[in-house]
PDB file of C-alpha atoms in Angstrom:
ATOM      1  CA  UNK I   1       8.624 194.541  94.936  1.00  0.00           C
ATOM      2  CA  UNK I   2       5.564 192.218  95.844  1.00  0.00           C
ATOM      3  CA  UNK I   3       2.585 193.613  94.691  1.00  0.00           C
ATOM      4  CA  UNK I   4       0.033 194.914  97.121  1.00  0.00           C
ATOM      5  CA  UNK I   5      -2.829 192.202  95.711  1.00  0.00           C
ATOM      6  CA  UNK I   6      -3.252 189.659  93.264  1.00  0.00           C
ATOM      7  CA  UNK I   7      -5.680 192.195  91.269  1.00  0.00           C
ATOM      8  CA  UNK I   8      -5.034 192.644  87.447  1.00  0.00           C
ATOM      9  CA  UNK I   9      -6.141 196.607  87.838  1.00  0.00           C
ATOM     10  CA  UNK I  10      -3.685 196.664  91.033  1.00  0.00           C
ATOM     11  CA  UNK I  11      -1.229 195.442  88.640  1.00  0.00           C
ATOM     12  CA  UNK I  12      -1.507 198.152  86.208  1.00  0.00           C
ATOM     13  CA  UNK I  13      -1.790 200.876  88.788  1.00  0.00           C
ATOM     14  CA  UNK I  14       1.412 199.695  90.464  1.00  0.00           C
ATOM     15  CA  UNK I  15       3.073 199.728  86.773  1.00  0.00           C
ATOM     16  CA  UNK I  16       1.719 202.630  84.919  1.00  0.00           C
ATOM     17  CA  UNK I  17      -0.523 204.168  87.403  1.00  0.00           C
ATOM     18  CA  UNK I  18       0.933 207.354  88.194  1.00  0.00           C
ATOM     19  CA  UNK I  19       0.287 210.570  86.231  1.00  0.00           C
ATOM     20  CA  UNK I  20       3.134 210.661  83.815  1.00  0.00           C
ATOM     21  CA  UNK I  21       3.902 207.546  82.869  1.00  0.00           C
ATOM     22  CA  UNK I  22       1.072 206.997  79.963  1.00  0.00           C
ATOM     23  CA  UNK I  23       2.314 210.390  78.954  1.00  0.00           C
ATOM     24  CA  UNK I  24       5.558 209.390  77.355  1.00  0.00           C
ATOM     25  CA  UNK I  25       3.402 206.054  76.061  1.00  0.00           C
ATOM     26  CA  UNK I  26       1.579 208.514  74.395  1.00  0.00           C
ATOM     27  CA  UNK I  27       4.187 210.983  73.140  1.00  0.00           C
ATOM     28  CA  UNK I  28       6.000 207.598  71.725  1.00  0.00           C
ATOM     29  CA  UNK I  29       2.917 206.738  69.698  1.00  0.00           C
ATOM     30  CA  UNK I  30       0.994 209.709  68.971  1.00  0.00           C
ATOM     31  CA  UNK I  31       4.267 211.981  68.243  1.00  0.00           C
ATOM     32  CA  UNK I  32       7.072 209.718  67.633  1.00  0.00           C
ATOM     33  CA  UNK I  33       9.039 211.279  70.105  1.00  0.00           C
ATOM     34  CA  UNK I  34      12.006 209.246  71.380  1.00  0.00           C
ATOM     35  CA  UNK I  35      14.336 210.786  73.132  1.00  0.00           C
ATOM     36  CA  UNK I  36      14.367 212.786  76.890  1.00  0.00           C
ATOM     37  CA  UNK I  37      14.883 216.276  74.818  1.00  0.00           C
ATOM     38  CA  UNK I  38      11.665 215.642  73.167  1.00  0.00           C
ATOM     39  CA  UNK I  39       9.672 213.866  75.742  1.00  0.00           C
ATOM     40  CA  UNK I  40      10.980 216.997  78.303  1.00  0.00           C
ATOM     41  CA  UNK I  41       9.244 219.257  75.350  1.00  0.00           C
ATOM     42  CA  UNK I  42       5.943 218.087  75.502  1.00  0.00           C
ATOM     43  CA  UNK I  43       2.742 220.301  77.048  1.00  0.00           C
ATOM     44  CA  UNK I  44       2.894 218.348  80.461  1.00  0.00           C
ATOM     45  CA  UNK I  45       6.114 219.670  81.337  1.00  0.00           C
ATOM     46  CA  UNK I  46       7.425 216.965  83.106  1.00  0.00           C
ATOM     47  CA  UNK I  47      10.591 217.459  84.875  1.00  0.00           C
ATOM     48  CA  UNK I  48      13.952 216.223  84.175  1.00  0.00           C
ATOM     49  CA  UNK I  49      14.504 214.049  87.529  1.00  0.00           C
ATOM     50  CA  UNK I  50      10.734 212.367  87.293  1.00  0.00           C
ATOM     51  CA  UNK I  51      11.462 212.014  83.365  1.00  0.00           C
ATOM     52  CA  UNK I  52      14.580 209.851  84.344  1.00  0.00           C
ATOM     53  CA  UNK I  53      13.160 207.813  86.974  1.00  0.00           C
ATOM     54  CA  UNK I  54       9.888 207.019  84.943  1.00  0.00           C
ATOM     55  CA  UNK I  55      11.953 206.264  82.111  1.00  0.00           C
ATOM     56  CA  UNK I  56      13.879 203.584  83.570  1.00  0.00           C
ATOM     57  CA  UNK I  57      11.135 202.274  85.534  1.00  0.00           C
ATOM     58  CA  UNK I  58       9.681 201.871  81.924  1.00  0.00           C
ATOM     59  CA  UNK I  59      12.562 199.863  80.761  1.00  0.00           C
ATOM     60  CA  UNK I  60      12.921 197.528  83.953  1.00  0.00           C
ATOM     61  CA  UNK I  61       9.104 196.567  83.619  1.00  0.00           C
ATOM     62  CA  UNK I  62       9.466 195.571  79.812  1.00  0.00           C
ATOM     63  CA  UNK I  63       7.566 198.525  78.542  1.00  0.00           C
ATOM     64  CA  UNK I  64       9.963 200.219  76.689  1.00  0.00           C
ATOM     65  CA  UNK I  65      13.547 199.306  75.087  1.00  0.00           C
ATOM     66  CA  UNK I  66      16.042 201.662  75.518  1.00  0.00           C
ATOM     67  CA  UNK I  67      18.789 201.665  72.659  1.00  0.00           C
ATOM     68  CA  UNK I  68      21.740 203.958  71.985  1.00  0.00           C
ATOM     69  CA  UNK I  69      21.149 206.687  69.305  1.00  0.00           C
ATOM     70  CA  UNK I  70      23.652 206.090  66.387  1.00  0.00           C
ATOM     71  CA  UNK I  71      24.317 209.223  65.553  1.00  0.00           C
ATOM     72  CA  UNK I  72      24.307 211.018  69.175  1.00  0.00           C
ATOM     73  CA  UNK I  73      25.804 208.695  71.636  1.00  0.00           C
ATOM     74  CA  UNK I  74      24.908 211.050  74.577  1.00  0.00           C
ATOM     75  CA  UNK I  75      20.694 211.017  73.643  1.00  0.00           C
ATOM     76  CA  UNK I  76      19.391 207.569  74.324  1.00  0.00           C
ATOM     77  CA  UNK I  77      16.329 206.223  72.111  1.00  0.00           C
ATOM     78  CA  UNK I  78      13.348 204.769  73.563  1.00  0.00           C
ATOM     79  CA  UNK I  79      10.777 202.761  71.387  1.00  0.00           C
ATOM     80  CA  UNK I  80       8.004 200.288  72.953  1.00  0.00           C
ATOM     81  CA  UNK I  81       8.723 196.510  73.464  1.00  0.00           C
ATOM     82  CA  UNK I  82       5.307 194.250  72.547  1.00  0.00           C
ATOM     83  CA  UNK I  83       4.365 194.913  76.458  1.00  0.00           C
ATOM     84  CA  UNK I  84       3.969 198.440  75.746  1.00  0.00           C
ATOM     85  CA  UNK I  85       2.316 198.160  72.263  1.00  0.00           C
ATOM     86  CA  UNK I  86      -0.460 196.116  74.311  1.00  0.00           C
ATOM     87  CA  UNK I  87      -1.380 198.819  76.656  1.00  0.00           C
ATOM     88  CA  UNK I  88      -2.985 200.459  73.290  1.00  0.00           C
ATOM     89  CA  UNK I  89      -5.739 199.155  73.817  1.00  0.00           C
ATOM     90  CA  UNK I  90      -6.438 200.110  77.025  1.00  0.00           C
ATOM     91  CA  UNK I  91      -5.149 203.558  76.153  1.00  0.00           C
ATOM     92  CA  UNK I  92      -7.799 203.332  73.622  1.00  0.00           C
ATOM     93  CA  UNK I  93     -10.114 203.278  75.929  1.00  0.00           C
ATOM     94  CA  UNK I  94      -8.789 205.934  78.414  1.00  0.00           C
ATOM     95  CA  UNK I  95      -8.903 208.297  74.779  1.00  0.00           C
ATOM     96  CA  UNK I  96     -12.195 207.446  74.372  1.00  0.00           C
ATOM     97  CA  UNK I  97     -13.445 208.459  77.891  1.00  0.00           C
ATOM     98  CA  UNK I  98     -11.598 211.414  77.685  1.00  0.00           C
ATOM     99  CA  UNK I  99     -12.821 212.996  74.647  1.00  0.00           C
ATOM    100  CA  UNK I 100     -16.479 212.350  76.275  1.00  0.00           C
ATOM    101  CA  UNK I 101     -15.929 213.783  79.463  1.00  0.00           C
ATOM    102  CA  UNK I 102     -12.676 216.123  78.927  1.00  0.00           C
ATOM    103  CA  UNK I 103     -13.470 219.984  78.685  1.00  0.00           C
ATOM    104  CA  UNK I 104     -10.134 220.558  76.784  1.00  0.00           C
ATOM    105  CA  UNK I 105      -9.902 218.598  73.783  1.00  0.00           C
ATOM    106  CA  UNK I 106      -7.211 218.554  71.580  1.00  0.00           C
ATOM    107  CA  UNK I 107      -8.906 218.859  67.848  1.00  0.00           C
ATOM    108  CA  UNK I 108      -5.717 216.834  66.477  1.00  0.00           C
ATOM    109  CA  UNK I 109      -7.209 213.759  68.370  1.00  0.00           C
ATOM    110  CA  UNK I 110     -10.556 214.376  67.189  1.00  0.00           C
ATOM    111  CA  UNK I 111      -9.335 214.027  63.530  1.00  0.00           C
ATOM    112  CA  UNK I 112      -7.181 211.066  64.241  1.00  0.00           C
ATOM    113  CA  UNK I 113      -9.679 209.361  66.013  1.00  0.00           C
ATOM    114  CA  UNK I 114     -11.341 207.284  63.050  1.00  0.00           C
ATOM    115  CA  UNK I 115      -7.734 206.058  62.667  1.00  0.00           C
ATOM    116  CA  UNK I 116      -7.169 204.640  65.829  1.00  0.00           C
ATOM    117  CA  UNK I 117     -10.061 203.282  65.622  1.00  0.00           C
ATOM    118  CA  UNK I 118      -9.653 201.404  62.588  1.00  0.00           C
ATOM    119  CA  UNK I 119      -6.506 199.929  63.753  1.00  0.00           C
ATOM    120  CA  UNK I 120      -7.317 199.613  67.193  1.00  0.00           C
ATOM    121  CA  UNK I 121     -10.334 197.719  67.113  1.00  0.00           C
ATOM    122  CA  UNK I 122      -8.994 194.782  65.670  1.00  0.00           C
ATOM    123  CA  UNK I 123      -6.363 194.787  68.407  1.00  0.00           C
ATOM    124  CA  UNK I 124      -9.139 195.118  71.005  1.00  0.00           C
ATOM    125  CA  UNK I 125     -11.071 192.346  69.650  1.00  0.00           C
ATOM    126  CA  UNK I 126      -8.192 190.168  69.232  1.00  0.00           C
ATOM    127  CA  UNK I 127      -6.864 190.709  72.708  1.00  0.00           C
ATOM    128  CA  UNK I 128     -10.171 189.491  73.908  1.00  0.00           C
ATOM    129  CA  UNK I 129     -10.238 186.708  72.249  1.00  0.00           C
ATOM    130  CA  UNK I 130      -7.104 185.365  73.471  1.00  0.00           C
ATOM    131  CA  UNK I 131      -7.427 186.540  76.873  1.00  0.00           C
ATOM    132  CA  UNK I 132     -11.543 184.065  76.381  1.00  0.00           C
ATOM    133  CA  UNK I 133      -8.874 181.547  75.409  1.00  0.00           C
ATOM    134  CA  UNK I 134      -6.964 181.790  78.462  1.00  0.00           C
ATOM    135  CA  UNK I 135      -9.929 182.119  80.566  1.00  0.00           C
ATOM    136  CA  UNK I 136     -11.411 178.627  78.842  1.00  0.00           C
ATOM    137  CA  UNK I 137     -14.646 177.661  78.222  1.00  0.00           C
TER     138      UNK I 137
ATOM    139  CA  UNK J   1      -7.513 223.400  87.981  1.00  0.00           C
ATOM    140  CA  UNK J   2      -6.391 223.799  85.256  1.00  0.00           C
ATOM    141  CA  UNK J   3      -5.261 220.748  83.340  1.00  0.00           C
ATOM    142  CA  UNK J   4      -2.036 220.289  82.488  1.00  0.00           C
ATOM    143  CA  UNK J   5      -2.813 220.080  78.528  1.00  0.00           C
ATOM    144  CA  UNK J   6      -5.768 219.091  76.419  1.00  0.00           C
ATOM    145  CA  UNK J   7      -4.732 215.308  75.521  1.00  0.00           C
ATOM    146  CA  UNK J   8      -7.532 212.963  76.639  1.00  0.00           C
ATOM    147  CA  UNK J   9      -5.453 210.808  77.858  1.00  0.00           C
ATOM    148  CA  UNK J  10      -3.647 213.305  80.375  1.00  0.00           C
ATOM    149  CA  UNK J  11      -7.253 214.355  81.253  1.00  0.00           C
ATOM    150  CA  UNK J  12      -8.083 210.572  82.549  1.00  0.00           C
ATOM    151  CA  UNK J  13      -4.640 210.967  84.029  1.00  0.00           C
ATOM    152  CA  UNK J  14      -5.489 213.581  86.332  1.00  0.00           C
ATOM    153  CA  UNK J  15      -8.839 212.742  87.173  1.00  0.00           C
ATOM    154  CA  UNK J  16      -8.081 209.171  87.834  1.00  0.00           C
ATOM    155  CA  UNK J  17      -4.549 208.897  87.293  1.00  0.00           C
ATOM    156  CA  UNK J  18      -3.189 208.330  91.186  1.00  0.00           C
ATOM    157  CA  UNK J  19      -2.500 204.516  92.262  1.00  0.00           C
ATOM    158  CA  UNK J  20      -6.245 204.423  94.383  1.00  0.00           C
ATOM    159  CA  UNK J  21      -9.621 205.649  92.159  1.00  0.00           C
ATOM    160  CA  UNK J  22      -9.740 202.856  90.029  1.00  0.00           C
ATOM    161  CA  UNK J  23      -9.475 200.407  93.371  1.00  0.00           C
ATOM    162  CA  UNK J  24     -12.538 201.819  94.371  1.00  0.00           C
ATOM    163  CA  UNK J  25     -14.149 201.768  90.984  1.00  0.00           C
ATOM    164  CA  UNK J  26     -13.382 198.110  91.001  1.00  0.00           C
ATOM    165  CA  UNK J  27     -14.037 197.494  94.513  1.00  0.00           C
ATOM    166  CA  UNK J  28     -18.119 198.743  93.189  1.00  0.00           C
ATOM    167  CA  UNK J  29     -17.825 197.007  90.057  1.00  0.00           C
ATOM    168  CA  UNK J  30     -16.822 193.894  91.236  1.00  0.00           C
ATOM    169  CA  UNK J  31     -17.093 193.551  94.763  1.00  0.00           C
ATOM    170  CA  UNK J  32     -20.236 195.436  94.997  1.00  0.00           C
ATOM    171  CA  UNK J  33     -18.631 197.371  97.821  1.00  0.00           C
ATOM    172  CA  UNK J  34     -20.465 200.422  99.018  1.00  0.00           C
ATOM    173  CA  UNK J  35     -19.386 202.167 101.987  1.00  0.00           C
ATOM    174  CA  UNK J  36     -15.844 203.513 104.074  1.00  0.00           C
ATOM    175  CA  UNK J  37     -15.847 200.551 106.085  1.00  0.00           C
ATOM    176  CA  UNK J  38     -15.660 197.673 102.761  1.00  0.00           C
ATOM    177  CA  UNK J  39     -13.686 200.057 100.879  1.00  0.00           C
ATOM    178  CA  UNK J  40     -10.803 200.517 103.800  1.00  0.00           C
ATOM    179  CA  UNK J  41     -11.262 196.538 103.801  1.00  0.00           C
ATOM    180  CA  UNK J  42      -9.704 195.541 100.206  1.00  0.00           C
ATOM    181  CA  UNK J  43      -6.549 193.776 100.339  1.00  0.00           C
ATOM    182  CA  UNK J  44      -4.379 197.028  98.916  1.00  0.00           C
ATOM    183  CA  UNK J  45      -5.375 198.722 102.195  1.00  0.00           C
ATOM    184  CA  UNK J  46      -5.890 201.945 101.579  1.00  0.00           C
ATOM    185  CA  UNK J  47      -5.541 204.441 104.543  1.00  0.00           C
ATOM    186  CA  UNK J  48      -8.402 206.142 105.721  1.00  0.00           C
ATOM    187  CA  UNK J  49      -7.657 209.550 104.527  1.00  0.00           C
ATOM    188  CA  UNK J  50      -7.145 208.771 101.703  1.00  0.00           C
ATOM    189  CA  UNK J  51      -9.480 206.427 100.691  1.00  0.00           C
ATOM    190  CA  UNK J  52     -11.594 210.050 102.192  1.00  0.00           C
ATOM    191  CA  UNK J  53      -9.782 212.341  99.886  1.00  0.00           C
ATOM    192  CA  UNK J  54     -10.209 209.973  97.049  1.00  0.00           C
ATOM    193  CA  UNK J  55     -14.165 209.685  97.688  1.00  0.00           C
ATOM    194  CA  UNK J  56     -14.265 213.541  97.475  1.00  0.00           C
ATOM    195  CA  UNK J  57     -13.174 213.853  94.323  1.00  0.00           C
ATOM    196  CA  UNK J  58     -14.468 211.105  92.547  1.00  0.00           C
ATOM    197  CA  UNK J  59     -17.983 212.278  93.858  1.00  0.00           C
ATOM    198  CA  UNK J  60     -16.959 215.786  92.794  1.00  0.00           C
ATOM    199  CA  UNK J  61     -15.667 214.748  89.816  1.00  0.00           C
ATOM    200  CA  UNK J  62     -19.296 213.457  89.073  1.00  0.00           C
ATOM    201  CA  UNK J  63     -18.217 210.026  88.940  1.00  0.00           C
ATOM    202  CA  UNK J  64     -19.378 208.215  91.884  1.00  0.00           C
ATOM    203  CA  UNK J  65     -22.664 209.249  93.400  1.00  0.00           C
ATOM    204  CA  UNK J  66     -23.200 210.001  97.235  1.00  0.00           C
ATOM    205  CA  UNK J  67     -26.565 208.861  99.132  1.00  0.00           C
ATOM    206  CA  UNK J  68     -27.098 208.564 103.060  1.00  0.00           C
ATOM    207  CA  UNK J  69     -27.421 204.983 104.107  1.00  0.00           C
ATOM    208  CA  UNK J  70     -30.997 204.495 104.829  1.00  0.00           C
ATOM    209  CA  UNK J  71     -30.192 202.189 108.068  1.00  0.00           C
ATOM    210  CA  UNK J  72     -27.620 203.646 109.150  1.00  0.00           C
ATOM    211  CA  UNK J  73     -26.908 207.621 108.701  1.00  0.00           C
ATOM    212  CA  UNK J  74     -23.145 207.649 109.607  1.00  0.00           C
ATOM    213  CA  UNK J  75     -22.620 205.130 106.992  1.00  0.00           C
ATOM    214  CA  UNK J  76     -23.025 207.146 103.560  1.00  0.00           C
ATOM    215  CA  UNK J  77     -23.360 204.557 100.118  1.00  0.00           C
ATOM    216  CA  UNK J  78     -21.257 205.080  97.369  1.00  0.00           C
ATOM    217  CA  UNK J  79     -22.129 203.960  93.987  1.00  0.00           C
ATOM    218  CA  UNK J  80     -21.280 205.158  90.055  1.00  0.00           C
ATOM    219  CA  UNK J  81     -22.119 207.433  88.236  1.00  0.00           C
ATOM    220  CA  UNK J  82     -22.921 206.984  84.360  1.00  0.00           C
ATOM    221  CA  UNK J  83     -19.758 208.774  83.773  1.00  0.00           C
ATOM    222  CA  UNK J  84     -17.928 206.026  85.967  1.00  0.00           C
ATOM    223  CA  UNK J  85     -19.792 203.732  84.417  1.00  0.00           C
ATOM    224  CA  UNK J  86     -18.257 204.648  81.450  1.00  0.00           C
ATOM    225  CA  UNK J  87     -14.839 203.982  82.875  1.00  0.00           C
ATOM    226  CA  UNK J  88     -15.396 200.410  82.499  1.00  0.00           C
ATOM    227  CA  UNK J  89     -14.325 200.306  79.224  1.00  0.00           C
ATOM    228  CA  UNK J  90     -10.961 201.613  79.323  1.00  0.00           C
ATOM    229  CA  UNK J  91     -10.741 199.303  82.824  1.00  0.00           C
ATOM    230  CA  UNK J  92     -11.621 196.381  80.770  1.00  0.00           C
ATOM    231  CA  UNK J  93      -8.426 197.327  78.855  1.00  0.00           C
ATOM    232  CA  UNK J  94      -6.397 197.124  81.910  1.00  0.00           C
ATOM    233  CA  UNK J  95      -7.523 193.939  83.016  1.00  0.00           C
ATOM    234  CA  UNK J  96      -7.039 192.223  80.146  1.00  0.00           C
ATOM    235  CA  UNK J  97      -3.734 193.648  80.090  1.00  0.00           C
ATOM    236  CA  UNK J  98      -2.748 192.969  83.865  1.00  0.00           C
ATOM    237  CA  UNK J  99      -3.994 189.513  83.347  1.00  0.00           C
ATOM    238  CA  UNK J 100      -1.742 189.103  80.102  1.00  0.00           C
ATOM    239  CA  UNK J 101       1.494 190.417  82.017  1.00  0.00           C
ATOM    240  CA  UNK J 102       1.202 190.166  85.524  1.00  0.00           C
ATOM    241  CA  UNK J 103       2.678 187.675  87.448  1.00  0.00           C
ATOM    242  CA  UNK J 104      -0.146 187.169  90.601  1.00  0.00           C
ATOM    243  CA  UNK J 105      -3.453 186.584  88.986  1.00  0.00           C
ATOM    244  CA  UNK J 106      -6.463 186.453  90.862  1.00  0.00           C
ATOM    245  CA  UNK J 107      -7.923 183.423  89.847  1.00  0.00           C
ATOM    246  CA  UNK J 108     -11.649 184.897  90.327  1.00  0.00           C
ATOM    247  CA  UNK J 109     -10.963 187.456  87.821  1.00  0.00           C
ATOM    248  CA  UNK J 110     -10.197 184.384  85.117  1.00  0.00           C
ATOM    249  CA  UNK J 111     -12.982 182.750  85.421  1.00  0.00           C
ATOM    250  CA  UNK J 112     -15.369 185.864  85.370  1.00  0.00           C
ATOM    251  CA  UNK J 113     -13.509 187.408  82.091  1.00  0.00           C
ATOM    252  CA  UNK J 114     -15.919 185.628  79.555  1.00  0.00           C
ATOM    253  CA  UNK J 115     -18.472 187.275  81.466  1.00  0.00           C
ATOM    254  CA  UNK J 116     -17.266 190.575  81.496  1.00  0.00           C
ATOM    255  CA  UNK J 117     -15.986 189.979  77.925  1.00  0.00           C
ATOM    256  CA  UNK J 118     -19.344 189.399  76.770  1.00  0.00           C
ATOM    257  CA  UNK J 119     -20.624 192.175  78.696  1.00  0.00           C
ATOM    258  CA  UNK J 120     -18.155 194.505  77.974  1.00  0.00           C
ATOM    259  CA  UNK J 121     -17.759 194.033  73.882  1.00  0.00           C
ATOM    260  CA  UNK J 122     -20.840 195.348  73.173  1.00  0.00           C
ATOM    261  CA  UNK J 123     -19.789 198.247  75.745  1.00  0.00           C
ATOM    262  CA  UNK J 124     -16.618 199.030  73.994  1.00  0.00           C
ATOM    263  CA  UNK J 125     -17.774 198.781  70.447  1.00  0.00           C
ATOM    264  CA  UNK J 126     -20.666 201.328  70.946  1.00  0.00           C
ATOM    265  CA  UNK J 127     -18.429 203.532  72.958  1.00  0.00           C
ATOM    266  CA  UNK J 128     -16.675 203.150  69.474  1.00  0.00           C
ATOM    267  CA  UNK J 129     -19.223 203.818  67.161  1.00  0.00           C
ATOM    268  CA  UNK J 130     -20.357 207.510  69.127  1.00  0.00           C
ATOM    269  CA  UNK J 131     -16.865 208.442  68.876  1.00  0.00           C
ATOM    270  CA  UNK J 132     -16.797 208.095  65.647  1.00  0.00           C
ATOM    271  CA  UNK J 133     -19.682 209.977  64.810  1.00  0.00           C
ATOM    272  CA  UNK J 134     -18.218 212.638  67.187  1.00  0.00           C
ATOM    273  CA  UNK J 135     -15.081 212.750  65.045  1.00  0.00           C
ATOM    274  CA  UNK J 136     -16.719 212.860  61.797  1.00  0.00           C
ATOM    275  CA  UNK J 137     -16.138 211.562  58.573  1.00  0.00           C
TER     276      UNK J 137
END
């Protein structure tokens, strides 16, 4: 599919930006969840069919990796390739919004938050760094 | 509405979360666009009712600002909000990551990213440091 501009933010929204995808991002990093019984479990309640489809969309973009569960050969496992582990950073930043302006916030997130921090900021800086390399000078 | 849960990041998700806000976010940000008639005029071109429907709830949403166009009445001026403001951040995030990944980079948006890098670090990093505070020791 050809993308509908040459804009880096189009390029997200066409690859993540609908309203469930970041979701099982999230519930892969924030829960270790990793299979479609536990991803189905979470508060969202998404729904089997869109669970599916997301999922492989997921895998066809390079997000996630999808491997056979060794001792269930009927539940997949999903775990994030390196292109998913680098949209942390920008769900850093969607976190970070969202516990300023969110009415419901979950007190978990509030605790963890120094800790995502901590590792996360490194991984912010160092993203920007390389990305100033690629720019140039 | 209700939302869905009361994860931070599922909050972004359904206030921004569809594949258009953030387009006109950037469209301010960067293209200092103001009004219907730039807006509908961005290469992704959006329809007009949605780009309508879009306006409404990002104004109601408090994150874009409504004022009448002083030279023209029909033609209102849209511009942010502090709380879209503070969407930058997390946007930041996504460009650096659509510029990592994606395969049609605008070549404008290289050459600005030291710019917005520089402008943005300092952005990020206190967005940090409140949250921090916020979560405690």
């Amino acid at each position: 599919v050809r993308p509908r501009s040459s804009c880096p933010v189009n390029f997200v929204l066409e690859t993540v930006g609908d309203r469930w995808s970041l979701l099982i991002i999230r519930d892969i990093v924030r829960y270790e969840k990793h299979t479609c019984g536990e991803f189905l479990n979470s508060d969202e309640k998404i729904s089997a069919n869109i669970l599916a489809d997301r999922l492989s969309r997921l895998v066809q973009a390079g997000i996630l990796r999808k491997t056979p569960n060794p001792s269930d050969k009927r539940k997949d496992i999903y775990k994030l390739a390196q292109k998913g582990v680098d949209l942390c950073s920008m769900m850093l930043g969607m976190i970070l919004w969202g516990v300023r302006y969110g009415y419901h916030i979950d007190k978990y997130y509030t605790a963890i938050l120094p800790l995502v921090k901590k590792d996360k900021q490194g991984n912010v800086r160092s993203r920007m760094e390389e990305i100033s390399d690629l720019a140039g000078p």
